[in-house]
Amino acid sequence: MRELLELLKHDARRPAKELASMLNISEYEVEEKMAKLEKDKIILSYNTLINWDKTGENTVTSIIEVNLTPQREVGFDAIAERIYRFDEVRTVYLMSGSFDLLVIIEGKSMQDVANFVATRLATIEGVTQTRSHFLLKPYKKDGIIIDDKEKDRRLVMSI
Amino acid sequence: MTNWNDRISPIVKSVPPSGIRKFFDIASEMEDVISLGVGEPDFVTPWSIRESCVYGLEQGYTSYTANRGLLELREEICFMHKRRFELDYNPKTDVLVTVGVSEALDIAMRTILTPGDEILIPEPCYVSYKACATLAGGIPVPVPAKAENDFRITPADLEPHVSPKTKALLIGYPNNPTGAILSKEDLEAIARFAVKHDLIVISDEIYGDLTYGDTKHVCFAGLPEMKDRTILLNGFSKAYAMTGWRIGYALSNPDIIAAMTKIHQYTMLCAPITAQIAAVEALRHGEKYMRKMVSEYDKRRRLIYDGLQKAGLKCFEPKGAFYIFPDITSTGLSSEEFAEKILMQEHVALVPGNAFGECGEGFVRCSYATSIEQISEALLRIEHFVSHL
Ligand SMILES: Cc1ncc(COP(=O)(O)O)c(C=O)c1O
């Protein structure tokens, strides 16, 4: 299972036939295993890593440090839920250290994001402080170097 | 008009040119060629290794080193052999750092061979073996390994080729071009053979880290009583994706290493300090990157092994290195015809098996040190080629 997940993590579009060869199992077994992983929510989704900068589309990403007052019984979870239910919110992590939640927000413009933070996020009960950082340029994302200049420089044949 | 060719040493003339020149020239001109003909990793050297070299340069490490190599590097090499194979080599006397296994092969042969001495060389094998033996004044004696034996060599194969002049045996497993490995029992049989005929054994274990499945590499020098008899060669080119750095080493008894060092000192002086610094980093911190590359090769190995069989080519499962050696006799073509036709028609470059010795005829070498996408596309092309013959 670990091997299958590793392969999919690297390239989710690999045909079952190829996966079967590499794992030494049948195509049917590959499909069965994948269905089970999806059902068990081990595989949550198959995403595409996009370099939006190249599309000319404007998107703004902001990383926000959020401080909270924990609540009796539920701690941080209830407030976290109130935050992560928003579509604008892409990612939420509970953190150790000087703040409690790390929230990543995507919007069309800086104004858009600032607006969301000021009117929706900062006003949630239990949120005591927010600090926003706008992302300027991605260099590497999920293990992929955005503008990788390294290429195959080997001679076409060698013994 | 001076005929310069007449002035060239007959020994040099007797060494044949590379068996892939013709294919290389054609393939280099092709836009969409997929090459399974490359004998080096497609990975770039892991960053931590590259970075250590950059740092070394910034610190001004640009001088010669001791002839035998940086003591630090020799210590790491010995430490690794102790840890992995329970072998005790002395960094001061038993190690020589060389400019790749290539140099180590050359000086090992020059150290032990005198004119007329014979060295047994199982084939198919890496192309330098015979050439180095000839250039050293020795006589390479090719010993065909049997295809039905998955190209493993046995004392029974070797025995008929022994003569009073036989001085040494060169083994290279995991093997280029076949991907064959030798088990502990196979190697023990060879060790007994070496003792029986009192041979020096050169063991080129450059692909030693690249073994797959449950197979673990057995170091020949680690077998009982083999340490002093063996010139163990290894390097960083394949396992650490460091081909261009030119760094390798030889391990043996102090007498042989001292003699090899003499040649090295007068002809090479020392291996490049930049590469030596990088090699120290590779041994200290590089193993996890190496293991990751090995696991990548393993996936590709399984893909290509399955794919070639489905394409209708018989092959045995390679257990080491990054080559697979399918049998192409079912196509009715010779190795060279197969390599040429598939290059011209399907734009797939691979190496005819006879480039690695006569007994490689009927096979081709495919390297799977290339991306999964490329391998998949190559497999489609090979299948198309074979089914339209
Ligand atoms: C079996 C074998 N030995 C030695 C070498 C040479 O390696 P190096 O880069 O260390 O000189 C190669 C390279 O292809 C090889 O395949």
XYZ file of C-alpha atoms and ligand atoms in Angstrom:
564
model
C 0.000 0.000 0.000
C 2.788 2.368 0.920
C 4.400 1.814 -2.487
C 1.157 2.490 -4.321
C 0.643 5.699 -2.354
C 4.192 6.816 -3.063
C 3.663 6.280 -6.769
C 0.359 8.144 -6.790
C 1.757 10.967 -4.729
C 4.326 11.523 -7.426
C 1.901 11.223 -10.318
C -1.788 10.548 -9.760
C -2.465 10.118 -13.464
C -0.389 7.012 -13.893
C -2.413 4.379 -15.747
C -3.407 1.329 -13.702
C -1.535 -0.829 -16.207
C 1.744 0.915 -15.416
C 1.130 0.806 -11.683
C 0.363 -2.886 -11.943
C 3.701 -3.561 -13.665
C 5.629 -1.602 -11.094
C 3.895 -3.221 -8.142
C 3.879 -6.698 -9.595
C 0.106 -7.063 -9.170
C -2.817 -7.129 -11.601
C -4.579 -4.061 -12.957
C -7.726 -5.224 -11.226
C -5.928 -5.311 -7.886
C -4.608 -1.797 -8.444
C -8.103 -0.504 -9.066
C -9.472 -2.350 -6.074
C -6.759 -1.013 -3.783
C -7.310 2.536 -4.996
C -11.045 2.295 -4.477
C -10.460 1.109 -0.940
C -7.973 3.890 -0.202
C -10.520 6.415 -1.436
C -13.298 4.863 0.589
C -11.156 4.864 3.735
C -10.315 8.534 3.073
C -6.634 7.752 2.960
C -6.619 9.188 -0.523
C -8.566 12.430 -0.100
C -8.247 13.886 -3.563
C -6.136 13.928 -6.691
C -4.854 17.468 -7.099
C -3.045 19.301 -9.846
C -0.124 21.521 -9.006
C -0.547 24.693 -11.059
C 1.820 27.553 -11.612
C -0.853 30.277 -11.712
C 1.700 32.989 -12.356
C 2.149 31.611 -15.843
C -1.545 31.717 -16.680
C -1.812 35.477 -16.274
C -4.693 34.939 -13.850
C -4.476 37.048 -10.753
C -4.524 35.171 -7.516
C -3.286 36.351 -4.179
C -2.284 34.007 -1.416
C -1.981 35.075 2.166
C -0.611 33.163 5.106
C -2.260 34.235 8.320
C -1.164 33.571 11.847
C -4.189 33.420 14.099
C -4.258 33.538 17.891
C -7.246 32.061 19.682
C -8.740 31.790 23.116
C -9.364 28.075 23.557
C -12.874 27.092 24.593
C -13.926 24.782 27.366
C -14.541 21.151 26.230
C -13.646 21.644 22.560
C -10.342 23.533 22.777
C -9.484 24.932 19.372
C -11.495 22.575 17.215
C -14.778 24.448 17.150
C -13.188 27.749 16.181
C -11.004 26.002 13.633
C -14.134 24.583 12.053
C -15.771 27.963 11.883
C -12.709 29.108 9.982
C -12.075 26.172 7.661
C -15.676 26.032 6.446
C -15.108 29.197 4.413
C -14.372 28.477 0.731
C -11.728 31.197 0.700
C -9.732 29.250 3.274
C -7.508 26.697 1.541
C -5.517 25.313 4.448
C -5.714 25.335 8.241
C -3.180 23.889 10.671
C -3.085 23.884 14.446
C 0.395 25.019 15.440
C 2.777 24.877 18.340
C 4.632 28.099 19.146
C 3.700 31.739 19.250
C 0.367 31.445 17.424
C -2.355 28.824 17.265
C -3.670 28.441 13.735
C -1.935 28.831 10.431
C -4.526 29.758 7.839
C -3.880 30.025 4.114
C -6.306 32.090 2.111
C -6.625 32.599 -1.607
C -8.357 35.568 -3.164
C -8.496 37.578 -6.372
C -6.701 40.609 -4.974
C -4.963 41.861 -1.867
C -8.043 43.938 -1.165
C -10.177 40.862 -1.447
C -8.107 38.936 1.075
C -7.690 41.880 3.463
C -11.408 42.319 3.393
C -12.041 38.695 4.232
C -9.632 38.798 7.153
C -11.038 42.013 8.570
C -14.740 41.227 8.234
C -14.968 37.444 8.502
C -11.896 35.980 10.167
C -10.878 38.549 12.790
C -14.450 38.940 13.939
C -14.996 35.284 14.837
C -15.517 34.885 18.552
C -12.392 33.526 20.201
C -10.011 34.968 17.576
C -7.806 37.368 19.507
C -5.236 38.383 16.902
C -4.350 37.915 13.208
C -1.130 38.658 11.340
C -1.262 38.415 7.542
C 1.667 37.740 5.249
C 1.230 37.975 1.505
C 3.024 35.473 -0.604
C 5.228 37.110 -3.227
C 6.828 34.355 -5.242
C 6.748 30.599 -5.009
C 10.069 28.805 -5.490
C 9.093 25.291 -4.534
C 5.745 23.734 -3.814
C 5.020 20.231 -2.543
C 8.464 19.063 -3.496
C 8.340 20.547 -6.984
C 10.740 23.315 -7.960
C 8.648 25.896 -9.844
C 11.192 27.039 -12.391
C 13.639 24.174 -12.479
C 16.515 24.888 -14.797
C 18.160 21.527 -14.331
C 17.733 19.256 -17.291
C 19.099 16.030 -18.685
C 22.589 16.913 -19.829
C 23.802 13.390 -20.483
C 25.149 12.256 -23.819
C 22.505 10.404 -25.782
C 24.406 7.110 -25.466
C 27.261 5.802 -23.359
C 28.582 2.398 -22.407
C 53.545 12.458 -46.629
C 54.044 11.111 -43.159
C 51.759 8.274 -42.303
C 51.018 9.103 -38.681
C 48.998 5.986 -38.306
C 52.170 3.934 -38.756
C 53.656 5.659 -35.766
C 50.927 4.618 -33.417
C 51.778 1.797 -31.044
C 50.479 -1.564 -32.281
C 49.099 -2.227 -28.820
C 46.919 0.863 -29.027
C 45.906 -0.044 -32.548
C 44.838 -3.485 -31.415
C 42.222 -2.030 -29.097
C 38.918 -1.783 -30.974
C 37.025 1.531 -31.068
C 33.782 1.967 -29.166
C 30.968 -0.295 -30.323
C 28.341 2.425 -30.205
C 29.911 5.199 -32.270
C 27.680 4.574 -35.282
C 24.473 4.568 -33.227
C 25.612 7.515 -31.191
C 26.083 9.662 -34.273
C 22.639 8.836 -35.640
C 20.879 9.180 -32.279
C 22.487 12.544 -31.530
C 20.858 13.985 -34.658
C 17.360 12.783 -33.801
C 14.909 15.174 -32.198
C 12.500 12.770 -30.546
C 14.832 9.938 -29.732
C 14.218 8.029 -26.532
C 17.473 6.736 -25.260
C 17.737 3.518 -23.316
C 21.395 3.610 -24.248
C 22.774 5.722 -21.447
C 25.095 4.122 -18.923
C 24.691 6.709 -16.198
C 21.977 7.864 -13.783
C 19.405 10.374 -14.993
C 19.471 11.947 -11.536
C 21.608 14.950 -10.830
C 23.960 14.545 -7.833
C 21.977 15.102 -4.595
C 22.066 18.730 -3.567
C 23.742 18.227 -0.189
C 26.699 16.670 -1.993
C 26.881 19.460 -4.550
C 26.539 22.051 -1.830
C 29.432 20.635 0.173
C 31.665 21.042 -2.848
C 30.540 24.637 -3.393
C 31.299 25.356 0.260
C 34.707 23.731 -0.080
C 35.505 25.949 -3.039
C 34.407 29.025 -1.114
C 36.765 27.993 1.676
C 39.599 27.806 -0.820
C 40.024 24.042 -1.141
C 41.725 24.132 -4.519
C 45.052 22.383 -3.930
C 46.479 18.951 -4.582
C 45.755 16.359 -1.948
C 47.878 13.453 -0.715
C 48.460 11.020 -3.592
C 46.302 8.443 -1.888
C 43.514 10.975 -1.392
C 42.258 13.007 1.567
C 42.717 11.013 4.760
C 39.185 12.007 5.759
C 37.809 10.360 2.651
C 39.911 7.238 3.089
C 38.671 6.978 6.661
C 35.055 7.277 5.550
C 35.591 4.618 2.889
C 37.081 2.212 5.449
C 34.410 3.017 7.989
C 31.683 2.257 5.453
C 33.244 -1.111 4.573
C 33.508 -1.963 8.248
C 29.890 -1.035 8.869
C 28.417 -2.714 5.822
C 30.654 -5.704 5.242
C 32.622 -6.237 8.472
C 35.804 -5.539 6.540
C 38.834 -4.004 8.258
C 40.830 -1.840 5.892
C 43.490 0.545 7.158
C 42.912 4.057 5.779
C 46.650 4.757 5.776
C 47.791 1.715 3.816
C 44.901 -0.108 2.161
C 43.069 2.595 0.202
C 43.765 4.576 -2.931
C 41.361 7.263 -4.097
C 41.251 7.343 -7.885
C 39.786 9.279 -10.766
C 36.773 7.032 -11.101
C 36.756 3.260 -11.191
C 38.079 3.785 -14.715
C 41.484 4.851 -13.430
C 41.426 2.201 -10.730
C 40.848 -0.505 -13.358
C 43.716 0.790 -15.454
C 46.263 0.971 -12.669
C 45.161 -2.289 -11.072
C 45.909 -4.047 -14.358
C 49.182 -2.221 -14.851
C 50.168 -3.133 -11.319
C 49.660 -6.869 -11.613
C 50.104 -7.762 -15.286
C 53.434 -8.320 -16.984
C 53.627 -8.966 -20.739
C 52.068 -12.296 -21.536
C 50.134 -12.608 -18.280
C 46.567 -13.688 -18.771
C 43.535 -12.314 -16.999
C 40.179 -14.079 -17.090
C 37.339 -11.721 -17.965
C 33.795 -13.067 -17.885
C 31.653 -11.655 -20.679
C 29.382 -9.861 -21.433
C 31.072 -7.094 -19.485
C 31.915 -3.443 -19.288
C 33.931 -2.435 -22.331
C 36.995 -1.123 -20.501
C 38.000 -4.423 -18.966
C 39.577 -5.990 -22.022
C 41.010 -2.722 -23.278
C 42.730 -1.961 -19.963
C 44.212 -5.454 -19.832
C 45.574 -5.125 -23.374
C 46.956 -1.645 -22.766
C 48.679 -2.957 -19.635
C 50.464 -5.510 -21.828
C 48.413 -8.410 -20.529
C 46.267 -10.846 -22.439
C 42.543 -10.645 -21.725
C 40.946 -14.067 -21.859
C 37.202 -13.700 -22.358
C 35.065 -16.295 -20.617
C 31.496 -16.420 -21.887
C 28.860 -16.471 -19.178
C 25.869 -18.549 -20.184
C 22.543 -16.941 -20.995
C 20.696 -19.991 -19.649
C 22.499 -19.356 -16.373
C 21.248 -15.765 -16.317
C 24.788 -14.687 -17.154
C 26.190 -15.780 -13.825
C 29.739 -17.069 -14.037
C 30.756 -20.354 -12.435
C 34.062 -22.189 -11.898
C 32.893 -24.667 -14.547
C 32.751 -21.801 -17.060
C 36.146 -20.495 -15.981
C 38.098 -23.731 -15.605
C 38.661 -24.511 -19.328
C 40.245 -21.081 -19.833
C 42.886 -21.396 -17.135
C 46.476 -21.732 -18.312
C 49.871 -21.589 -16.569
C 49.901 -17.894 -17.510
C 46.645 -17.068 -15.795
C 47.379 -14.508 -13.130
C 44.121 -12.828 -12.338
C 40.358 -12.841 -12.645
C 38.177 -9.781 -13.095
C 34.567 -9.952 -11.941
C 32.033 -7.169 -12.296
C 28.764 -7.861 -10.471
C 26.127 -6.452 -10.350
C 26.859 -6.581 -14.024
C 26.875 -4.056 -16.809
C 25.284 -4.893 -19.297
C 23.189 -7.843 -18.064
C 21.954 -6.756 -14.628
C 23.048 -10.154 -13.296
C 24.287 -10.523 -9.749
C 26.148 -13.305 -8.010
C 24.819 -14.831 -4.823
C 26.991 -15.547 -1.814
C 27.206 -19.197 -2.883
C 28.209 -18.221 -6.434
C 30.931 -15.964 -5.043
C 32.147 -18.601 -2.605
C 32.591 -20.990 -5.506
C 34.615 -18.349 -7.322
C 36.665 -17.756 -4.180
C 37.573 -21.462 -4.050
C 38.488 -21.295 -7.727
C 40.733 -18.287 -7.056
C 42.513 -20.089 -4.234
C 42.914 -23.265 -6.276
C 44.690 -21.388 -9.073
C 46.236 -18.758 -6.816
C 44.698 -15.847 -8.719
C 44.391 -12.192 -7.838
C 40.768 -11.137 -8.142
C 39.812 -7.664 -9.305
C 36.232 -7.096 -8.206
C 34.492 -4.098 -9.779
C 31.589 -3.461 -7.408
C 30.583 -0.068 -8.746
C 26.937 -1.198 -8.917
C 27.082 -2.848 -5.497
C 24.587 -0.447 -3.941
C 22.150 -0.963 -6.786
C 20.487 -4.254 -5.983
C 16.761 -4.866 -5.821
C 14.135 -6.896 -4.098
C 15.440 -9.149 -1.359
C 18.875 -9.370 -2.881
C 21.664 -7.818 -0.894
C 25.046 -7.219 -2.380
C 27.791 -9.493 -1.132
C 31.231 -7.919 -1.159
C 33.725 -10.364 -2.633
C 36.562 -9.155 -0.389
C 34.388 -9.947 2.629
C 34.462 -13.696 1.957
C 36.870 -15.680 4.157
C 40.493 -15.250 3.071
C 39.601 -13.116 0.076
C 40.510 -9.710 1.457
C 44.214 -9.749 0.612
C 43.737 -11.555 -2.664
C 41.182 -9.056 -3.909
C 41.550 -5.631 -5.455
C 38.173 -4.203 -4.630
C 37.082 -1.321 -6.847
C 34.196 0.973 -6.191
C 33.148 4.531 -6.775
C 30.503 7.165 -6.546
C 29.444 7.478 -10.182
C 26.436 5.181 -10.184
C 25.112 4.963 -6.632
C 25.423 8.672 -5.898
C 24.789 9.913 -9.443
C 28.267 11.423 -9.592
C 29.593 10.319 -12.988
C 30.992 13.703 -13.974
C 32.912 14.177 -10.736
C 35.347 11.407 -11.588
C 35.929 9.762 -8.252
C 36.403 6.171 -7.172
C 38.750 4.034 -5.101
C 40.645 0.785 -4.768
C 41.013 -1.308 -1.617
C 43.520 -4.092 -1.209
C 46.536 -5.266 0.746
C 49.248 -2.651 1.511
C 51.712 -3.968 -1.101
C 49.302 -3.771 -3.993
C 47.956 -0.408 -2.911
C 51.493 0.975 -2.566
C 52.314 -0.236 -6.076
C 49.105 1.206 -7.508
C 49.823 4.460 -5.709
C 53.158 4.663 -7.486
C 51.494 4.634 -10.910
C 48.775 6.976 -9.712
C 51.333 9.388 -8.285
C 53.259 9.666 -11.533
C 50.335 9.713 -13.918
C 47.468 11.346 -12.059
C 49.030 12.822 -8.923
C 45.717 12.831 -7.112
C 41.973 12.807 -7.703
C 40.368 16.263 -7.876
C 39.991 17.773 -4.417
C 36.513 19.080 -5.262
C 35.278 15.579 -5.974
C 36.989 14.198 -2.878
C 35.206 16.710 -0.667
C 31.908 15.817 -2.298
C 32.622 12.119 -1.814
C 33.187 12.645 1.928
C 29.747 14.239 2.133
C 28.227 11.399 0.094
C 29.552 8.818 2.558
C 28.673 10.821 5.654
C 25.193 11.984 4.762
C 24.299 10.727 1.304
C 22.983 7.250 1.984
C 19.336 8.278 2.293
C 19.434 10.041 -1.074
C 21.116 7.040 -2.601
C 18.443 4.687 -1.201
C 15.741 6.876 -2.677
C 17.306 6.725 -6.113
C 17.639 2.957 -5.788
C 13.942 2.659 -4.987
C 13.173 4.739 -8.091
C 15.292 2.434 -10.248
C 13.487 -0.513 -8.754
C 10.074 0.751 -9.922
C 11.445 1.353 -13.386
C 13.066 -2.062 -13.385
C 9.776 -3.770 -12.702
C 8.019 -1.663 -15.335
C 10.544 -2.418 -18.064
C 10.884 -6.092 -17.150
C 7.130 -6.557 -17.416
C 6.877 -4.387 -20.529
C 9.604 -6.132 -22.502
C 8.077 -9.515 -21.817
C 4.687 -8.270 -22.927
C 6.331 -6.925 -26.062
C 7.384 -10.493 -26.764
C 11.050 -10.337 -25.823
C 12.393 -12.980 -23.513
C 14.501 -11.706 -20.664
C 15.591 -12.730 -17.218
C 14.818 -10.490 -14.312
C 17.780 -8.210 -13.620
C 18.628 -8.023 -9.941
C 21.212 -5.243 -9.974
C 22.707 -2.210 -11.760
C 20.224 -0.372 -14.015
C 20.281 -2.477 -17.137
C 18.079 -5.146 -18.610
C 19.330 -7.496 -21.314
C 16.495 -8.904 -23.426
C 17.021 -11.765 -25.842
C 16.160 -10.576 -29.346
C 16.868 -13.775 -31.279
C 13.120 -14.378 -31.725
C 13.079 -11.390 -34.076
C 15.518 -13.070 -36.453
C 17.728 -9.984 -36.307
C 21.277 -9.700 -35.084
C 21.979 -7.396 -32.143
C 23.318 -4.669 -34.397
C 20.484 -4.999 -36.909
C 17.975 -4.783 -34.099
C 19.662 -1.717 -32.584
C 19.952 0.010 -35.952
C 16.428 -0.769 -37.158
C 14.722 0.233 -33.938
C 16.714 3.438 -33.888
C 15.820 4.319 -37.475
C 12.182 3.192 -37.370
C 11.105 3.921 -33.807
C 13.751 6.341 -32.616
C 14.673 4.223 -29.633
C 18.391 4.077 -28.865
C 19.808 1.011 -27.185
C 23.112 -0.790 -27.235
C 23.696 -4.031 -29.173
C 24.758 -6.832 -26.828
C 27.803 -7.789 -28.856
C 29.407 -4.473 -27.847
C 30.024 -6.193 -24.503
C 31.624 -9.329 -25.885
C 30.827 -11.944 -28.505
C 28.500 -13.862 -26.233
C 26.313 -10.757 -25.985
C 25.197 -11.420 -29.548
C 21.462 -12.022 -29.679
C 20.805 -9.513 -26.880
C 20.499 -5.769 -26.495
C 21.186 -3.642 -23.445
C 18.436 -1.311 -22.274
C 19.218 1.116 -19.501
C 16.346 2.021 -17.216
C 18.134 5.006 -15.729
C 15.554 7.194 -17.366
C 12.149 8.548 -16.387
C 9.046 6.365 -16.139
C 7.396 8.454 -18.859
C 10.297 7.775 -21.213
C 10.364 4.092 -20.365
C 6.617 3.764 -20.980
C 6.908 5.470 -24.341
C 9.944 3.372 -25.263
C 8.037 0.210 -24.375
C 5.189 1.198 -26.703
C 7.677 1.780 -29.487
C 9.492 -1.502 -28.842
C 6.205 -3.406 -28.831
C 5.209 -1.739 -32.094
C 8.589 -2.560 -33.614
C 8.602 -6.208 -32.578
C 5.019 -6.847 -33.676
C 5.594 -5.298 -37.123
C 8.719 -7.205 -38.068
C 30.993 -1.816 -14.649
C 31.575 -0.450 -14.681
N 32.758 -0.223 -14.101
C 33.329 0.998 -14.130
C 32.724 2.060 -14.768
C 33.427 3.390 -14.765
O 33.004 4.167 -13.707
P 33.706 5.501 -13.215
O 32.752 6.601 -13.571
O 33.853 5.342 -11.737
O 35.003 5.635 -13.901
C 31.485 1.876 -15.366
C 30.805 2.977 -16.060
O 29.930 2.804 -16.886
C 30.900 0.587 -15.332
O 29.702 0.349 -15.903
